[in-house]
XYZ file of C-alpha atoms in Angstrom:
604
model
C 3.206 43.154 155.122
C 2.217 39.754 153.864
C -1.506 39.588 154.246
C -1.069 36.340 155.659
C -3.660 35.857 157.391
C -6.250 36.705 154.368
C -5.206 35.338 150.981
C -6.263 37.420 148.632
C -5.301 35.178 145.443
C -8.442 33.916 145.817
C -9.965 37.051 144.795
C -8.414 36.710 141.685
C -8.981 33.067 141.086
C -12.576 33.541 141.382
C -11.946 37.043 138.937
C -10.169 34.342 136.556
C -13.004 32.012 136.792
C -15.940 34.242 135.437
C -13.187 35.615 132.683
C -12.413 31.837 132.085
C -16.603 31.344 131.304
C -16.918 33.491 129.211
C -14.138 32.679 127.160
C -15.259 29.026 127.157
C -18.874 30.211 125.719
C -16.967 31.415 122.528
C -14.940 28.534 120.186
C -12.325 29.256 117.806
C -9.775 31.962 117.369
C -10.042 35.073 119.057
C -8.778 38.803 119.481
C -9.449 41.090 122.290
C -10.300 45.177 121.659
C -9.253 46.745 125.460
C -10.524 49.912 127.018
C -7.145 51.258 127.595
C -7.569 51.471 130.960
C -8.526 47.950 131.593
C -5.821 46.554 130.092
C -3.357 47.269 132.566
C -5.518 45.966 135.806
C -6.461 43.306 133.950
C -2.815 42.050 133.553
C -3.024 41.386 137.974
C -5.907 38.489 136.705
C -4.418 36.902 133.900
C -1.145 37.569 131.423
C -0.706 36.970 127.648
C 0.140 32.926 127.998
C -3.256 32.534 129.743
C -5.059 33.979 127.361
C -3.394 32.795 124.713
C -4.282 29.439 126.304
C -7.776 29.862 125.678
C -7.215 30.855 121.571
C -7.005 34.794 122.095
C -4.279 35.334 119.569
C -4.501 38.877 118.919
C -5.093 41.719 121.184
C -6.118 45.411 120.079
C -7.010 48.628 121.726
C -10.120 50.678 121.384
C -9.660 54.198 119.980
C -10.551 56.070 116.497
C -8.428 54.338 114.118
C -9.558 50.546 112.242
C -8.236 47.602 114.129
C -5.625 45.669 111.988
C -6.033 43.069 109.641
C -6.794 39.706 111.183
C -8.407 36.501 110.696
C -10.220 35.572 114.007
C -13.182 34.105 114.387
C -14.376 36.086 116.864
C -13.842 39.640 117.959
C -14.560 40.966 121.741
C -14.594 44.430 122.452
C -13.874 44.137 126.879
C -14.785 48.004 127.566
C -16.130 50.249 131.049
C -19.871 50.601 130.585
C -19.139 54.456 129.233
C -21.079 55.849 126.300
C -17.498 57.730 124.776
C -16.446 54.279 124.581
C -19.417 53.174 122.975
C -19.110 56.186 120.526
C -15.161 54.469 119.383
C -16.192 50.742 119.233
C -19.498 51.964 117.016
C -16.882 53.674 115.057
C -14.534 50.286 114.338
C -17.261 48.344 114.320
C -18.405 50.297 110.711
C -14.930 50.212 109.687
C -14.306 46.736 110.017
C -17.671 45.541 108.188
C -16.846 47.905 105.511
C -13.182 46.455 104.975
C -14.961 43.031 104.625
C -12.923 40.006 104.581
C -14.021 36.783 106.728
C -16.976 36.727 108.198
C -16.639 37.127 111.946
C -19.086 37.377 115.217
C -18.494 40.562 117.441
C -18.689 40.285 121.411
C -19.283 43.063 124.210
C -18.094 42.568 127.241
C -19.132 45.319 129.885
C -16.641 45.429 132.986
C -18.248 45.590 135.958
C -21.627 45.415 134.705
C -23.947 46.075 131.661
C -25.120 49.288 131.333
C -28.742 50.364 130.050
C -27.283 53.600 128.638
C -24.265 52.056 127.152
C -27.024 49.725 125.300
C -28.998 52.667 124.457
C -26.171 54.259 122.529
C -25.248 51.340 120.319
C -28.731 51.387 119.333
C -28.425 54.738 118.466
C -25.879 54.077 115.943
C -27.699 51.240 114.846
C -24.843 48.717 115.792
C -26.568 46.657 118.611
C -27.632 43.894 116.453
C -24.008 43.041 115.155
C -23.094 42.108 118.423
C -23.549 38.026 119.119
C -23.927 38.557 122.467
C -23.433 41.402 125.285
C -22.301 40.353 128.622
C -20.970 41.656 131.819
C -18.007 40.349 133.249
C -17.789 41.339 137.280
C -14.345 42.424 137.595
C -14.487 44.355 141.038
C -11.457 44.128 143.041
C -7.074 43.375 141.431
C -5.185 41.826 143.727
C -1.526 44.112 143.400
C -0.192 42.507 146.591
C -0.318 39.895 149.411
C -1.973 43.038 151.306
C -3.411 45.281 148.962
C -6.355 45.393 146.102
C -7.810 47.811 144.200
C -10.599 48.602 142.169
C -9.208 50.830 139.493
C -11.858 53.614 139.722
C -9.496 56.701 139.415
C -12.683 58.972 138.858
C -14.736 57.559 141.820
C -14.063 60.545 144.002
C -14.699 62.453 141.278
C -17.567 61.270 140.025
C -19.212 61.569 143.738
C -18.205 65.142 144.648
C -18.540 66.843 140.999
C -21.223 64.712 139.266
C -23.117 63.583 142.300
C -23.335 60.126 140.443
C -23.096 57.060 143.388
C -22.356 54.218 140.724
C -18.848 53.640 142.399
C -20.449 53.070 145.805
C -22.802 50.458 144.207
C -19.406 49.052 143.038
C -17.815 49.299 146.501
C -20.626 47.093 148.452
C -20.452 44.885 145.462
C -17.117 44.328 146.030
C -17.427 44.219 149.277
C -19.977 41.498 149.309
C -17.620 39.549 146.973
C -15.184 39.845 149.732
C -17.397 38.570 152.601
C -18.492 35.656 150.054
C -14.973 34.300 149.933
C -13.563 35.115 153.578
C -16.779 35.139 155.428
C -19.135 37.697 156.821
C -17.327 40.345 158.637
C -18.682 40.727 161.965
C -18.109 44.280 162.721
C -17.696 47.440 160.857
C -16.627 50.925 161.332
C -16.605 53.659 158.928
C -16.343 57.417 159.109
C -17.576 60.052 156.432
C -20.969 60.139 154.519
C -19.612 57.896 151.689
C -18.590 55.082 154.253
C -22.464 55.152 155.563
C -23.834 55.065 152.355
C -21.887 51.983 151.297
C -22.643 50.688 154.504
C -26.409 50.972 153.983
C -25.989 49.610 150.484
C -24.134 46.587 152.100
C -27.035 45.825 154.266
C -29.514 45.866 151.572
C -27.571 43.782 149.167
C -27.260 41.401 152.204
C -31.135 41.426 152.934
C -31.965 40.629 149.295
C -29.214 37.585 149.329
C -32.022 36.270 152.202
C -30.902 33.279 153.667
C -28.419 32.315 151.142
C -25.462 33.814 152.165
C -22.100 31.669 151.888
C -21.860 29.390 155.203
C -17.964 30.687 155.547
C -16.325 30.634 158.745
C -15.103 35.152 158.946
C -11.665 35.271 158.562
C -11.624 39.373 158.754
C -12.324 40.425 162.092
C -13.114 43.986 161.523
C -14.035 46.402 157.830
C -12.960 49.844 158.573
C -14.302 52.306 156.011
C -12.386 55.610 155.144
C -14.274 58.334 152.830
C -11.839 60.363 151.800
C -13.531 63.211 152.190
C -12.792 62.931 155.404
C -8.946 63.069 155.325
C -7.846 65.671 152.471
C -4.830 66.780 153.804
C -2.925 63.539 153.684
C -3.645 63.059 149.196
C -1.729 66.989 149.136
C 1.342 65.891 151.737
C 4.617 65.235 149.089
C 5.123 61.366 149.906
C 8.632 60.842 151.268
C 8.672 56.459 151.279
C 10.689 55.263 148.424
C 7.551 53.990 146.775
C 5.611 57.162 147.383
C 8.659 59.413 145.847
C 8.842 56.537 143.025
C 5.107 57.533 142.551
C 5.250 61.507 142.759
C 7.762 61.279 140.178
C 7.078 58.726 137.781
C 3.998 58.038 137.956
C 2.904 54.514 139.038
C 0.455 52.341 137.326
C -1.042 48.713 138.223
C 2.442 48.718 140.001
C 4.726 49.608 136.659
C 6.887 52.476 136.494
C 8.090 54.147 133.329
C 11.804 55.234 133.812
C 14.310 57.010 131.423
C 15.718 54.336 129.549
C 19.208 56.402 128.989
C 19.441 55.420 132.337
C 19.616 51.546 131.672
C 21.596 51.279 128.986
C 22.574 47.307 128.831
C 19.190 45.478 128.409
C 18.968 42.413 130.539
C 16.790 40.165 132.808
C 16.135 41.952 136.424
C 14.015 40.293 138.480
C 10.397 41.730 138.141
C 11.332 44.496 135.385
C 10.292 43.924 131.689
C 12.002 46.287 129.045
C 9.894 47.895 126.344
C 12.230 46.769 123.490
C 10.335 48.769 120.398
C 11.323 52.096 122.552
C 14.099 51.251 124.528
C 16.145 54.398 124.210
C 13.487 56.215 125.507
C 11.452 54.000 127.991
C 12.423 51.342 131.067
C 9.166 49.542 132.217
C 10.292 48.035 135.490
C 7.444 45.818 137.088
C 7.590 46.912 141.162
C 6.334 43.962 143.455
C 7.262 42.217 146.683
C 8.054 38.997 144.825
C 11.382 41.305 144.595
C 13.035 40.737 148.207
C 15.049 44.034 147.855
C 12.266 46.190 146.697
C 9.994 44.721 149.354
C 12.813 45.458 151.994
C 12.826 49.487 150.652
C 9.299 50.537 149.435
C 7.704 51.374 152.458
C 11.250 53.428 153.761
C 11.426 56.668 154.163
C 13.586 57.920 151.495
C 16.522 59.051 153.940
C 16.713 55.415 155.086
C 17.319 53.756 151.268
C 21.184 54.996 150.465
C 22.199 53.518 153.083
C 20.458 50.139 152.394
C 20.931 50.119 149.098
C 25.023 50.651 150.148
C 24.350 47.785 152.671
C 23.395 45.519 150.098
C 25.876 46.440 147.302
C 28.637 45.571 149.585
C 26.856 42.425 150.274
C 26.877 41.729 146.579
C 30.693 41.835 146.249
C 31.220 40.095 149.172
C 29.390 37.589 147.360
C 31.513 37.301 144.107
C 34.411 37.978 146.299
C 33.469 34.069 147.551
C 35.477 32.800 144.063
C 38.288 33.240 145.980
C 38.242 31.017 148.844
C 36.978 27.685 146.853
C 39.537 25.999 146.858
C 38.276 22.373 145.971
C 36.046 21.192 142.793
C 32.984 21.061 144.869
C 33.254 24.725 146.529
C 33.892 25.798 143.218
C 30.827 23.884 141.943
C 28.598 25.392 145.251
C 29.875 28.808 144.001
C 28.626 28.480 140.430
C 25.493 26.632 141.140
C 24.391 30.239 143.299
C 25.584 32.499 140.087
C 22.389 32.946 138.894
C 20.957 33.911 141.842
C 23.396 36.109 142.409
C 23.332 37.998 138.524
C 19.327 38.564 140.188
C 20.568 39.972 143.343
C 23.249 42.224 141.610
C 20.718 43.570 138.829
C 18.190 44.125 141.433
C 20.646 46.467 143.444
C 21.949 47.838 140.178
C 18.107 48.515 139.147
C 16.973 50.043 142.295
C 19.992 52.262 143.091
C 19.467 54.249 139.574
C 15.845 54.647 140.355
C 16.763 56.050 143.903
C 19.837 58.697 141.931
C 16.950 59.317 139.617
C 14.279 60.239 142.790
C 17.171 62.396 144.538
C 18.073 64.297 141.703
C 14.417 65.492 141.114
C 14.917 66.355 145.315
C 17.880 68.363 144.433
C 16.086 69.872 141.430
C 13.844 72.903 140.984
C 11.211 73.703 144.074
C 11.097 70.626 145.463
C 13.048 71.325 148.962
C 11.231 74.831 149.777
C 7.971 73.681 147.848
C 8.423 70.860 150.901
C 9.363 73.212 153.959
C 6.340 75.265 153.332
C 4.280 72.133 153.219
C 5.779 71.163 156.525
C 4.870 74.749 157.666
C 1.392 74.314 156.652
C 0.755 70.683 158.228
C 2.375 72.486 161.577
C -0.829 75.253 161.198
C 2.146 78.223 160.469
C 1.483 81.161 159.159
C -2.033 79.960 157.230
C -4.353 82.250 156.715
C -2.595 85.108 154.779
C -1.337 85.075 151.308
C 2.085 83.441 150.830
C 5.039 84.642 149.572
C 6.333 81.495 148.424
C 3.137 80.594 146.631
C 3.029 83.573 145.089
C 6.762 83.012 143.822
C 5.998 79.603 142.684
C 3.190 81.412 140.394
C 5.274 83.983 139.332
C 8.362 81.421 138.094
C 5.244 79.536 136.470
C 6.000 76.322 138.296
C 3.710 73.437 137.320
C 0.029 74.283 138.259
C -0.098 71.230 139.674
C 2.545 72.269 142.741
C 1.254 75.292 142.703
C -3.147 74.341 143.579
C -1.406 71.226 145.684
C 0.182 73.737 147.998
C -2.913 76.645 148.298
C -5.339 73.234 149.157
C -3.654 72.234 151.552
C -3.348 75.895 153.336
C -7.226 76.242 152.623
C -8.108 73.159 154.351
C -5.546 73.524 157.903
C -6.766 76.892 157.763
C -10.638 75.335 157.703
C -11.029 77.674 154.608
C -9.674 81.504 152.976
C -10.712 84.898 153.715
C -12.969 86.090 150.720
C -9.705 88.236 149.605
C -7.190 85.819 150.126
C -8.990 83.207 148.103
C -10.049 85.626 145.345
C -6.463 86.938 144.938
C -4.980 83.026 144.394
C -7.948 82.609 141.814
C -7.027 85.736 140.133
C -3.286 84.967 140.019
C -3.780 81.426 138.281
C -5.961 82.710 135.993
C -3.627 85.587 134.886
C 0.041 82.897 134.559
C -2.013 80.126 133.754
C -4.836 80.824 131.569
C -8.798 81.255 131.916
C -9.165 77.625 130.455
C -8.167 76.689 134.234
C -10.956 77.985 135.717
C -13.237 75.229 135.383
C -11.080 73.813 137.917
C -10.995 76.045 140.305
C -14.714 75.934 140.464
C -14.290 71.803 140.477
C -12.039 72.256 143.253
C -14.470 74.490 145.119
C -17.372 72.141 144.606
C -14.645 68.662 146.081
C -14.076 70.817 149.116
C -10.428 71.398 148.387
C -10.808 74.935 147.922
C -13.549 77.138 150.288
C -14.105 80.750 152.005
C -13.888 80.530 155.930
C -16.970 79.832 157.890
C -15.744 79.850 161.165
C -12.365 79.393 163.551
C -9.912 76.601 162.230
C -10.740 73.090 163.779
C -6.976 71.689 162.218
C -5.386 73.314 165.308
C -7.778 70.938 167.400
C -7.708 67.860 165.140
C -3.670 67.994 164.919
C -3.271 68.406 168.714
C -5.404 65.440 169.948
C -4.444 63.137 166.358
C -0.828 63.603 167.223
C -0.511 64.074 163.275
C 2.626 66.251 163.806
C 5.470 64.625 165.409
C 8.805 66.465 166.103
C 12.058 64.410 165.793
C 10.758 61.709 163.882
C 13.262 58.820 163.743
C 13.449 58.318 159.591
C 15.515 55.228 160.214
C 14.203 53.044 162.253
C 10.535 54.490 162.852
C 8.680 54.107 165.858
C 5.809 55.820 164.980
C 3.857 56.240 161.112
C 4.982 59.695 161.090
C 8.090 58.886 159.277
C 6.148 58.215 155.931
C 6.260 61.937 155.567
C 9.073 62.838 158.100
C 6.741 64.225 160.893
C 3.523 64.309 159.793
C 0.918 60.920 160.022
C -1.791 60.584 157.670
C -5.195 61.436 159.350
C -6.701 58.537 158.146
C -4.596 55.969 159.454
C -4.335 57.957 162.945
C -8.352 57.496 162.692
C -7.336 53.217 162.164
C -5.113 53.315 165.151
C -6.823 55.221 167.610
C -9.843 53.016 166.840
C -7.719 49.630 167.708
C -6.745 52.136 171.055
C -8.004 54.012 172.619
C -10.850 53.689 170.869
C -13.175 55.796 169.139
C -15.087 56.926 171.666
C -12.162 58.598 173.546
C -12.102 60.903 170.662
C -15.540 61.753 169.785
C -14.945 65.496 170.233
C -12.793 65.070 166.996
C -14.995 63.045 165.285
C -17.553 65.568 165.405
C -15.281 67.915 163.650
C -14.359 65.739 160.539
C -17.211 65.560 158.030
C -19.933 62.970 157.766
C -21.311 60.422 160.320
C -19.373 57.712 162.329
C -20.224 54.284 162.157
C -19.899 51.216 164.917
C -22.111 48.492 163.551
C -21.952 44.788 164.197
C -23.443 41.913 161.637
C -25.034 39.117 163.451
C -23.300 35.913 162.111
C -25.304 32.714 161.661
C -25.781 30.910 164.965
C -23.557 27.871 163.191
C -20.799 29.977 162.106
C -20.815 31.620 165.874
C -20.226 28.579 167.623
C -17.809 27.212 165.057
C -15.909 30.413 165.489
C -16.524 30.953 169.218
C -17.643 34.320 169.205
C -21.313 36.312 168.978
C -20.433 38.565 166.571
C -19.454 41.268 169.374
C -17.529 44.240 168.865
C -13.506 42.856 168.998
C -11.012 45.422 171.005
C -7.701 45.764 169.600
C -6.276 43.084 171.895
C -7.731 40.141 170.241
C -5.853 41.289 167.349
C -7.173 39.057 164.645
C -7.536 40.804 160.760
C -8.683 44.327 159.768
C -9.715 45.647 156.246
C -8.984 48.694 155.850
C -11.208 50.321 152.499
C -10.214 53.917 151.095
C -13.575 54.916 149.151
C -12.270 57.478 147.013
C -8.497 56.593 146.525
C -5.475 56.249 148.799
C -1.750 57.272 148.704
C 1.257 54.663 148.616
C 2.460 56.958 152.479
C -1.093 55.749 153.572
C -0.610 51.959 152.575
C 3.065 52.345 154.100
C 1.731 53.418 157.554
C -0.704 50.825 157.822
C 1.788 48.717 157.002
C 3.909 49.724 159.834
C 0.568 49.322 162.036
C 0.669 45.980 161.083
C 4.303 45.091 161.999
C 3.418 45.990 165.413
C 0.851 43.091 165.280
C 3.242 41.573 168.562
C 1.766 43.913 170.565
C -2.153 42.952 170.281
C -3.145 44.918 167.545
C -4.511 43.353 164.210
C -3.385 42.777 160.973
C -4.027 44.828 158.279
C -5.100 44.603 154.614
C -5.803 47.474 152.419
C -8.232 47.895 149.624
C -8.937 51.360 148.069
C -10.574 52.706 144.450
C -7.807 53.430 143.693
C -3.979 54.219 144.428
C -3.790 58.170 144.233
C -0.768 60.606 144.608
C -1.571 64.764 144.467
C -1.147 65.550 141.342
C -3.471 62.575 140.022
C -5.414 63.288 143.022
C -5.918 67.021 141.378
C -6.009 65.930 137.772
C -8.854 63.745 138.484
C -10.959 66.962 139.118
C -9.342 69.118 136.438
C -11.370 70.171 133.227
C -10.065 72.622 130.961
C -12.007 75.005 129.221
C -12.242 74.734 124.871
C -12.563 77.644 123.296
């Protein structure tokens, strides 16, 4: 899990040093107006101090209301390229020139890229020329771990499969070139669904145009392996049952912060990687989650079933600790023991910290739907009983559970049943639009158009794709794993079976399946320099899984913390021959954002 072998910090070092020229171009005081969204992701490139190191000394967000009185210099509005957006700074713009005051010089900054339209629309309102200046500052890929990046795009699926709009794949090769810039060009490339090709094509025309000026870097990632998601989207709908995942489904987590009851922490203090929001602390626990935290990088990729009794392994390793005191008996023992106090108030809060989160996760368990809502899921994944109306579903509708459970659970019958009966699916529409409301039916038609909902066409292929995947797996060992399965206790994300089987036996041993998931399969190879091949001792030629080396593996259209947990577990089987992986995705998904991504409600 360390991502050794590829060092992704200097992805965000050369993030820091376009953000660090454009700050330079601009003297004097400064305060920043986020998009929202940004500001999180942007926290992974550079914090508060670092700013603040460079004379930002206020920071605002962009909405409706007037930003509060200040006396910078110089004001920079860091926004998406999205016309709404444009619509709120025009808006605070006019508000602060009417409130008057010191004179001060406005700055867009466009994140990835400027946008014609977004230009457009400030001239619309007639604010263009108040800006200084208009730039774009390239932010593409946040590092969130030694392993892991992504490009905070929770709307690229979205955006592909409702609006047909293929900005985020421009984005993807982008980022993708940016990659092969810094760690070299990658020599061969995979990539299954229609998505994957099409960034794949883009990738080779952004290369063509660089000509002969590409960066003479010796590859340090063996093989890209593109995943649309389109072509996996059973594994988005399975309940995640890692620690991390559950942490996720629950809580909700976000540029890898977690909001928590804060009733549940009542003492404030100083855990390793958590920060307390102290104007709401009654209410809200912000805990940061990250490896740099030994425990938490010990439990996140568990299965759930396997963290009580780690977490009770380590809490009687914390009194054994203190217990210590007892057998100094000379001034320097006693002076050894208090010397490691402080590390061990870290240790102890970090045990404390992560054993309420984990009574917090099993009481949701014990709570509600979740256990039945879970054996029909299990039921589904094992092609049982899918292609009638269920009674359970129909339950779930009747008690009103959250729509949410309740669309998660009829996609993923639809799709291992390769689509409804015209009845069957008619009778689900009807019954959400009855409990829930008409203003849901936009969504059901969105869900229609992403694929996630359909009318049968022919026999199931699941039945097929299951068998010769091995994606169910009977008797999975939950505590010490021996094969990805355990990430949702028997049942292994397509996706990742698709990243194995491609390391061994290869792809071509399962072409019959291949032909069954949607979109075209890719095997290319790019020819490296003739320089860079003989300082690297190989052609460029297609690797097998035995020369192990580095694989990135890139989710175009979001992936799920069970999916980044089983390549994980690929990787720690690097001993026998098989590469090491790193992950990069759009963005980190679970089903319920995965479904509220391609939600609209009707207004009346």
């Amino acid at each position: 899990m360390t991502g050794g072998k590829v060092d992704f910090n200097l992805i965000r070092e050369a993030t820091r040093l376009d953000l660090v020229k454009l700050l330079e171009k601009i003297g004097g005081n400064k305060a920043i107006v986020w998009d929202e969204q940004l500001a999180g992701a942007f926290s992974h490139v550079a914090d508060y101090s670092f700013l603040r190191s460079y004379d930002v000394c206020k920071m605002f967000y962009i909405s409706k209301n007037k930003l509060p009185q200040n006396n910078v210099a110089h004001v920079i509005f860091l926004s998406r390229p999205q016309t709404n957006l444009m619509d709120l700074i025009n808006q605070q713009l006019r508000m602060e020139e009417v409130k008057g005051g010191n004179r001060k010089e406005y700055h867009l900054w466009l994140v990835p890229r400027i946008s014609l339209l977004c230009e457009r629309r400030l001239q619309e309102h007639g604010v263009r020329g108040s800006f200084t200046s208009i730039s774009e500052l390239p932010l593409l890929l946040f590092r969130l771990e030694s392993d892991l990046m992504s490009m905070e795009l929770p709307m690229c699926y979205r955006d592909l499969q409702l609006d047909s709009d293929p900005s985020g794949l421009f984005h993807i090769a982008q980022s993708l070139m940016t990659v092969q810039g810094i760690f070299g060009l990658i020599p061969n490339i995979y990539g299954k669904g229609p998505a994957a090709k099409q960034v794949y094509e883009l990738m080779v025309r952004m290369r063509r145009e660089m000509g002969g000026n590409e960066p003479q870097v010796t590859p340090q990632i063996d093989q890209l392996i593109l995943i649309d998601r389109s072509v996996d989207l059973i594994t988005p709908l399975a309940t995640q049952l890692t620690y991390e995942g559950l942490v996720d489904q629950f809580f909700g987590i976000n540029n890898c912060t977690v909001k928590l009851p804060g009733d549940r922490f009542p003492q404030p203090n100083s855990e390793q990687g958590s920060t307390i929001d102290e104007t709401n602390f009654q209410e809200v626990k912000t805990v940061q989650l990250s490896s740099s935290e030994a425990l938490f990088a010990e439990i996140r990729d568990c299965n759930f079933s396997a963290v009580g009794p780690r977490l009770s392994k380590h809490a009687k390793s914390v009194v054994a600790q203190y217990e210590e005191r007892h057998a100094a008996k000379t001034v320097g023992e006693l002076k050894q023991f208090v010397q490691k106090i402080p590390q061990m108030e870290v240790y102890k809060q970090s045990v404390a910290l992560h054993t309420t989160i984990a009574e917090l996760i099993q009481e949701h368990i014990a709570s509600g739907n979740f256990r039945p809502a879970l054996q029909m899921e299990q039921e589904f994944l094992k092609g049982l009983d899918t292609d009638k109306i269920n009674p359970f579903i129909e339950d779930c509708i009747a008690q009103k559970e959250s729509l949410y459970v309740v669309l998660r659970l009829i996609c993923l019958q639809c799709i291992v049943n390769s689509g409804f009966k015209p009845k069957v699916l008619e009778h689900y529409k009807r019954d959400i639009i009855h409990t829930y409301g008409f203003e849901h039916f936009l969504t059901l038609e969105n869900l229609e158009k992403a694929g996630l909902l359909f009318v049968q066409q022919g026999r199931s292929t699941y039945a097929t794709i299951r068998k010769t995947m091995q994606l169910t797996v009977d008797d999975v060992s939950e505590q010490n794993p021996t094969d990805m399965s355990y990430v949702h206790s028997g049942y292994a994300p397509l996706s990742v079976r698709l990243v194995e089987f491609l390391q061994w036996p290869g792809w071509r041993a399962i072409t019959g399946v291949l032909q069954l998931l949607p979109g075209p399969t890719l095997t290319e190879t790019q020819q490296l320099p003739s320089a860079l091949r003989q300082r690297r001792g190989s052609g460029g030629s297609v690797q097998s899984g035995a020369d192990g080396g580095t694989a990135l593996v890139f989710f175009i259209g979001g992936c799920t913390y069970s999916e980044i947990a089983a390549l994980r577990f690929l990787s720690s089987r690097v001993d026998q021959g098989g590469p090491e992986y790193v992950i990069a995705t759009t963005k980190i998904i679970n089903g319920t954002s995965y479904l509220q991504s391609l939600s609209d409600e009707l207004v009346p």
